[in-house]
Amino acid sequence: MAFRQALQLAACGLAGGSAAVLFSAVAVGKPRAGGDADTRTTEPLAWTGARPGHGVWDSNWDRGHKTRHTFIIRREPLSLINLKKRNVESGEDELASRLDHYKAKATRHIFLIRHSQYNVDGSMEKDRTLTPLGREQAELTGIRLASLGLKFNKIVHSSMTRAVETTDIISKHLPGVCRVSTDLLREGAPIEPDPPVSHWKPEAVQYYEDGARIEAAFRNYIHRADAKQEEDSYEIFICHANVIRYIVCRALQFPPEGWLRLSLNNGSITHLVIRPNGRVALRTLGDTGFMPPDKITRS
């Protein structure tokens, strides 16, 4: 999907109502020119929020991005209170009460599902449908999710054909769970990988078109629970390998350029947990242990 089209979709509210998030994630600057892969230095793209001091946890990681036209969306309680305007006479009791008002109470469980095997030779995106094996994989994934006995709140899925078909099959095993389609979760090139690979080299501009959109998906969907949420939630996101790998790196505050070092099987389950205090844990990455060995693929 072209960059201009993505912006138009967001502006029209067709991409999950996250136009502001998408606009705020657009990178500034020029794409880097090519060069010697062994000697170049990696400069993080503007939308990643990367900063010096890797290994230091940013407790306010799930904030929005401040621009001239958007607001910062903050979820860390202390960042929501203007301490300078605090009444000194009221003391710590008032501060604790105000903090409690903003604190999240529930845990979010995010299940990231990679679509099943599909026909890679399709000339158009709509022709890249699931293979017979891919349909079997989706059935197995649906059975596995249903066997967990969880009360899933919703399924959010990419609008690409292979993700839609995977969702159709999985949904049969989770009756009553609402579905939401979004263009934000479509496959793409999130950020130039480090180290690079020789067999996959998209044009530099693709990182700026896809990257801003995928980062917008991360900011829109991956964050701690709202303070008004009372119970833990269990949400399924059915999308693509590049998107999932990038989201995992961003959520764990690992260098996002390392996304291509991770590998995901078709129909695999990745389970992220976001605690009320904003801490994030990865319970499973690309789990396909519920599939027979002869059903496992990565294409």
CSV table of C-alpha atoms in Angstrom, one decimal:
chain,number,residue,atom,x,y,z
A,1,MET,CA,0.0,0.0,0.0
A,2,ALA,CA,1.4,3.3,-1.0
A,3,PHE,CA,2.4,5.8,1.7
A,4,ARG,CA,0.0,8.4,0.4
A,5,GLN,CA,-2.8,5.9,0.4
A,6,ALA,CA,-2.0,4.9,4.0
A,7,LEU,CA,-2.3,8.5,5.1
A,8,GLN,CA,-5.6,8.9,3.3
A,9,LEU,CA,-6.9,5.7,4.9
A,10,ALA,CA,-6.0,7.0,8.3
A,11,ALA,CA,-7.5,10.4,7.7
A,12,CYS,CA,-10.7,8.8,6.7
A,13,GLY,CA,-10.8,6.6,9.8
A,14,LEU,CA,-10.5,3.4,7.9
A,15,ALA,CA,-7.4,2.1,9.7
A,16,GLY,CA,-8.8,1.5,13.1
A,17,GLY,CA,-9.4,5.1,14.0
A,18,SER,CA,-5.7,5.8,14.6
A,19,ALA,CA,-5.0,8.6,12.1
A,20,ALA,CA,-3.3,10.7,14.8
A,21,VAL,CA,-1.1,7.8,15.7
A,22,LEU,CA,-0.1,7.2,12.1
A,23,PHE,CA,0.7,10.9,11.4
A,24,SER,CA,2.7,11.1,14.6
A,25,ALA,CA,4.8,8.1,13.5
A,26,VAL,CA,5.8,9.4,10.1
A,27,ALA,CA,9.6,9.6,9.9
A,28,VAL,CA,11.4,12.7,9.1
A,29,GLY,CA,14.6,12.9,7.1
A,30,LYS,CA,15.9,11.2,4.0
A,31,PRO,CA,16.4,7.5,3.4
A,32,ARG,CA,19.9,6.3,3.9
A,33,ALA,CA,21.9,5.5,0.9
A,34,GLY,CA,23.3,2.1,0.4
A,35,GLY,CA,26.9,1.3,1.2
A,36,ASP,CA,29.2,-1.3,2.5
A,37,ALA,CA,27.1,-3.5,4.8
A,38,ASP,CA,30.1,-4.3,7.0
A,39,THR,CA,31.2,-0.7,7.7
A,40,ARG,CA,28.1,1.4,7.8
A,41,THR,CA,26.6,2.6,11.0
A,42,THR,CA,23.0,2.1,11.9
A,43,GLU,CA,21.0,5.2,12.7
A,44,PRO,CA,17.5,4.5,14.2
A,45,LEU,CA,14.6,5.9,12.2
A,46,ALA,CA,12.8,8.8,13.8
A,47,TRP,CA,9.5,6.9,14.6
A,48,THR,CA,11.1,4.2,16.7
A,49,GLY,CA,11.7,6.3,19.7
A,50,ALA,CA,15.1,4.7,20.1
A,51,ARG,CA,17.4,6.5,22.5
A,52,PRO,CA,20.9,6.1,24.0
A,53,GLY,CA,21.3,3.9,27.1
A,54,HIS,CA,20.1,0.5,25.9
A,55,GLY,CA,19.1,-1.7,28.8
A,56,VAL,CA,17.5,1.0,30.8
A,57,TRP,CA,13.7,0.4,31.0
A,58,ASP,CA,11.5,3.3,30.0
A,59,SER,CA,8.5,3.1,32.4
A,60,ASN,CA,6.6,5.5,30.2
A,61,TRP,CA,7.2,3.5,27.0
A,62,ASP,CA,3.6,3.4,25.9
A,63,ARG,CA,3.2,7.1,25.4
A,64,GLY,CA,2.3,8.7,22.1
A,65,HIS,CA,4.6,10.9,20.1
A,66,LYS,CA,4.5,14.7,20.5
A,67,THR,CA,4.4,16.7,17.3
A,68,ARG,CA,3.1,20.1,16.5
A,69,HIS,CA,-0.3,18.7,15.6
A,70,THR,CA,-0.9,15.8,18.1
A,71,PHE,CA,-1.0,15.3,21.8
A,72,ILE,CA,1.2,13.0,23.8
A,73,ILE,CA,-0.7,10.0,25.0
A,74,ARG,CA,0.7,9.1,28.4
A,75,ARG,CA,-0.1,6.1,30.5
A,76,GLU,CA,2.5,6.2,33.3
A,77,PRO,CA,0.6,7.8,36.3
A,78,LEU,CA,3.4,10.1,37.4
A,79,SER,CA,3.6,11.6,33.9
A,80,LEU,CA,-0.1,12.5,34.0
A,81,ILE,CA,0.2,14.7,37.1
A,82,ASN,CA,1.6,18.2,37.1
A,83,LEU,CA,3.7,18.1,40.2
A,84,LYS,CA,4.5,21.8,39.9
A,85,LYS,CA,0.8,22.6,40.5
A,86,ARG,CA,0.5,20.3,43.4
A,87,ASN,CA,-0.9,21.8,46.6
A,88,VAL,CA,2.0,21.5,49.1
A,89,GLU,CA,-0.5,21.6,52.1
A,90,SER,CA,-2.4,18.6,50.8
A,91,GLY,CA,0.7,16.4,51.2
A,92,GLU,CA,1.3,12.9,50.0
A,93,ASP,CA,-2.2,11.6,50.7
A,94,GLU,CA,-3.6,13.7,47.8
A,95,LEU,CA,-0.8,12.7,45.5
A,96,ALA,CA,-1.4,9.0,46.3
A,97,SER,CA,-5.1,9.5,45.6
A,98,ARG,CA,-4.5,11.2,42.3
A,99,LEU,CA,-2.0,8.6,41.2
A,100,ASP,CA,-4.5,5.8,42.0
A,101,HIS,CA,-7.0,7.5,39.7
A,102,TYR,CA,-4.6,7.1,36.8
A,103,LYS,CA,-3.2,3.7,37.6
A,104,ALA,CA,-4.1,0.7,35.4
A,105,LYS,CA,-5.7,-2.2,37.3
A,106,ALA,CA,-5.8,-4.9,34.7
A,107,THR,CA,-3.3,-7.0,32.7
A,108,ARG,CA,-3.5,-7.2,29.0
A,109,HIS,CA,-2.7,-10.5,27.3
A,110,ILE,CA,-1.7,-10.1,23.7
A,111,PHE,CA,-1.7,-13.1,21.4
A,112,LEU,CA,0.0,-12.5,18.1
A,113,ILE,CA,-0.8,-15.1,15.5
A,114,ARG,CA,1.1,-15.4,12.2
A,115,HIS,CA,-1.1,-16.3,9.3
A,116,SER,CA,-0.9,-19.9,7.9
A,117,GLN,CA,0.9,-21.0,4.8
A,118,TYR,CA,-0.3,-19.4,1.6
A,119,ASN,CA,0.3,-19.5,-2.2
A,120,VAL,CA,3.3,-17.3,-2.6
A,121,ASP,CA,3.0,-17.5,-6.4
A,122,GLY,CA,-0.2,-15.5,-6.6
A,123,SER,CA,0.1,-12.6,-9.1
A,124,MET,CA,-2.0,-10.3,-7.0
A,125,GLU,CA,-2.5,-10.1,-3.3
A,126,LYS,CA,-6.0,-11.4,-3.5
A,127,ASP,CA,-4.7,-14.5,-5.2
A,128,ARG,CA,-2.3,-15.4,-2.3
A,129,THR,CA,-4.8,-17.6,-0.6
A,130,LEU,CA,-4.1,-20.3,2.0
A,131,THR,CA,-2.8,-23.6,0.8
A,132,PRO,CA,-4.6,-26.8,1.9
A,133,LEU,CA,-1.8,-27.2,4.5
A,134,GLY,CA,-2.3,-23.6,5.5
A,135,ARG,CA,-5.9,-24.3,6.2
A,136,GLU,CA,-5.0,-27.3,8.4
A,137,GLN,CA,-2.6,-25.1,10.3
A,138,ALA,CA,-5.2,-22.5,11.0
A,139,GLU,CA,-7.6,-25.2,12.3
A,140,LEU,CA,-4.8,-26.4,14.6
A,141,THR,CA,-4.2,-22.9,15.8
A,142,GLY,CA,-7.9,-22.3,16.4
A,143,ILE,CA,-8.2,-25.5,18.4
A,144,ARG,CA,-5.1,-24.6,20.5
A,145,LEU,CA,-6.5,-21.1,21.3
A,146,ALA,CA,-9.9,-22.6,22.2
A,147,SER,CA,-8.3,-25.2,24.5
A,148,LEU,CA,-6.7,-22.4,26.6
A,149,GLY,CA,-10.1,-21.8,28.1
A,150,LEU,CA,-9.7,-18.0,28.0
A,151,LYS,CA,-12.4,-15.4,27.5
A,152,PHE,CA,-11.0,-13.7,24.5
A,153,ASN,CA,-12.2,-10.1,24.1
A,154,LYS,CA,-11.6,-9.6,20.4
A,155,ILE,CA,-9.7,-10.6,17.3
A,156,VAL,CA,-7.9,-7.8,15.3
A,157,HIS,CA,-6.6,-9.0,12.0
A,158,SER,CA,-4.7,-7.7,9.0
A,159,SER,CA,-6.8,-6.9,5.9
A,160,MET,CA,-4.5,-9.0,3.7
A,161,THR,CA,-6.1,-12.1,2.1
A,162,ARG,CA,-4.0,-14.7,3.9
A,163,ALA,CA,-4.7,-13.1,7.3
A,164,VAL,CA,-8.4,-12.8,6.6
A,165,GLU,CA,-8.7,-16.5,5.7
A,166,THR,CA,-6.7,-17.5,8.7
A,167,THR,CA,-9.0,-15.5,10.9
A,168,ASP,CA,-12.1,-17.0,9.2
A,169,ILE,CA,-10.9,-20.5,10.3
A,170,ILE,CA,-9.7,-19.6,13.8
A,171,SER,CA,-13.0,-17.7,14.5
A,172,LYS,CA,-15.0,-20.9,14.0
A,173,HIS,CA,-13.3,-22.2,17.2
A,174,LEU,CA,-14.0,-19.0,19.1
A,175,PRO,CA,-17.7,-18.3,18.5
A,176,GLY,CA,-18.9,-14.9,19.7
A,177,VAL,CA,-15.5,-13.2,19.7
A,178,CYS,CA,-15.8,-10.0,17.7
A,179,ARG,CA,-13.5,-9.3,14.7
A,180,VAL,CA,-11.9,-6.1,13.6
A,181,SER,CA,-10.0,-5.6,10.3
A,182,THR,CA,-7.3,-3.1,10.0
A,183,ASP,CA,-4.8,-2.0,7.3
A,184,LEU,CA,-2.2,-1.0,10.0
A,185,LEU,CA,-1.3,-4.7,10.5
A,186,ARG,CA,-0.6,-5.5,6.8
A,187,GLU,CA,2.8,-7.0,6.0
A,188,GLY,CA,5.7,-4.7,5.2
A,189,ALA,CA,9.3,-3.6,5.9
A,190,PRO,CA,9.3,-2.2,9.4
A,191,ILE,CA,12.9,-0.9,9.7
A,192,GLU,CA,16.1,-1.8,8.0
A,193,PRO,CA,17.4,-4.9,9.7
A,194,ASP,CA,20.9,-5.1,11.3
A,195,PRO,CA,22.7,-7.2,10.3
A,196,PRO,CA,21.2,-7.0,6.8
A,197,VAL,CA,20.4,-10.1,4.7
A,198,SER,CA,21.4,-10.6,1.1
A,199,HIS,CA,18.2,-12.3,-0.1
A,200,TRP,CA,15.8,-9.6,1.0
A,201,LYS,CA,16.5,-6.0,0.1
A,202,PRO,CA,13.4,-3.8,-0.4
A,203,GLU,CA,13.9,-0.2,-1.7
A,204,ALA,CA,14.8,2.3,1.0
A,205,VAL,CA,11.6,4.2,0.6
A,206,GLN,CA,9.6,1.1,1.6
A,207,TYR,CA,11.0,1.3,5.1
A,208,TYR,CA,9.6,4.8,5.4
A,209,GLU,CA,6.2,3.9,3.9
A,210,ASP,CA,5.7,0.6,5.8
A,211,GLY,CA,7.7,1.5,8.9
A,212,ALA,CA,5.6,4.4,9.9
A,213,ARG,CA,2.4,2.4,9.5
A,214,ILE,CA,3.7,-0.6,11.5
A,215,GLU,CA,5.0,1.7,14.2
A,216,ALA,CA,1.5,3.3,14.3
A,217,ALA,CA,0.0,-0.2,14.7
A,218,PHE,CA,2.4,-0.8,17.7
A,219,ARG,CA,1.4,2.5,19.3
A,220,ASN,CA,-2.3,1.9,18.7
A,221,TYR,CA,-2.5,-1.6,20.0
A,222,ILE,CA,0.4,-2.4,22.3
A,223,HIS,CA,0.2,-0.5,25.6
A,224,ARG,CA,-0.9,-1.1,29.2
A,225,ALA,CA,-4.6,-1.3,30.0
A,226,ASP,CA,-6.6,1.9,30.4
A,227,ALA,CA,-7.3,2.9,34.0
A,228,LYS,CA,-11.0,2.3,33.5
A,229,GLN,CA,-10.4,-1.4,32.5
A,230,GLU,CA,-11.4,-3.5,35.5
A,231,GLU,CA,-10.7,-7.1,34.4
A,232,ASP,CA,-7.8,-8.7,32.6
A,233,SER,CA,-8.2,-8.9,28.8
A,234,TYR,CA,-7.2,-11.5,26.2
A,235,GLU,CA,-6.8,-10.2,22.7
A,236,ILE,CA,-5.8,-11.9,19.5
A,237,PHE,CA,-4.0,-10.2,16.7
A,238,ILE,CA,-3.7,-12.2,13.4
A,239,CYS,CA,-1.1,-10.7,11.1
A,240,HIS,CA,2.4,-11.2,9.6
A,241,ALA,CA,5.9,-12.3,10.6
A,242,ASN,CA,7.6,-8.9,10.0
A,243,VAL,CA,4.9,-7.1,12.0
A,244,ILE,CA,5.0,-9.5,14.9
A,245,ARG,CA,8.8,-9.6,15.1
A,246,TYR,CA,9.0,-5.8,15.1
A,247,ILE,CA,6.2,-5.5,17.8
A,248,VAL,CA,8.0,-8.0,20.0
A,249,CYS,CA,11.3,-6.0,19.8
A,250,ARG,CA,9.5,-2.7,20.5
A,251,ALA,CA,7.4,-4.1,23.4
A,252,LEU,CA,10.5,-5.6,25.1
A,253,GLN,CA,12.5,-2.4,24.4
A,254,PHE,CA,15.1,-4.4,22.4
A,255,PRO,CA,16.8,-2.7,19.5
A,256,PRO,CA,14.0,-2.8,16.8
A,257,GLU,CA,16.7,-3.3,14.1
A,258,GLY,CA,17.1,-6.8,15.4
A,259,TRP,CA,13.6,-8.0,14.3
A,260,LEU,CA,14.9,-10.1,11.5
A,261,ARG,CA,16.9,-12.2,13.9
A,262,LEU,CA,13.7,-13.8,15.1
A,263,SER,CA,11.9,-16.6,13.2
A,264,LEU,CA,8.2,-17.5,13.2
A,265,ASN,CA,6.4,-20.5,11.9
A,266,ASN,CA,3.1,-20.3,10.1
A,267,GLY,CA,0.1,-20.3,12.5
A,268,SER,CA,2.4,-19.7,15.4
A,269,ILE,CA,1.3,-18.1,18.7
A,270,THR,CA,3.3,-15.4,20.4
A,271,HIS,CA,2.1,-14.3,23.8
A,272,LEU,CA,2.9,-10.9,25.3
A,273,VAL,CA,1.8,-9.8,28.8
A,274,ILE,CA,1.5,-6.2,29.7
A,275,ARG,CA,1.1,-5.6,33.4
A,276,PRO,CA,-0.7,-2.7,35.0
A,277,ASN,CA,2.6,-1.1,35.9
A,278,GLY,CA,3.7,-1.1,32.3
A,279,ARG,CA,6.1,-4.0,32.6
A,280,VAL,CA,6.1,-6.4,29.6
A,281,ALA,CA,6.9,-10.1,29.5
A,282,LEU,CA,7.2,-12.5,26.6
A,283,ARG,CA,5.6,-15.8,27.6
A,284,THR,CA,5.9,-17.6,24.2
A,285,LEU,CA,7.5,-16.7,20.9
A,286,GLY,CA,6.3,-18.4,17.8
A,287,ASP,CA,4.9,-21.5,19.5
A,288,THR,CA,3.8,-24.3,17.2
A,289,GLY,CA,4.3,-27.2,19.6
A,290,PHE,CA,0.7,-28.0,19.2
A,291,MET,CA,1.2,-28.9,15.5
A,292,PRO,CA,2.6,-32.3,14.3
A,293,PRO,CA,6.1,-31.9,12.9
A,294,ASP,CA,5.0,-32.6,9.3
A,295,LYS,CA,2.5,-29.6,9.5
A,296,ILE,CA,5.1,-27.0,10.5
A,297,THR,CA,6.3,-24.5,7.9
A,298,ARG,CA,7.8,-21.0,7.8
A,299,SER,CA,7.1,-19.9,4.2
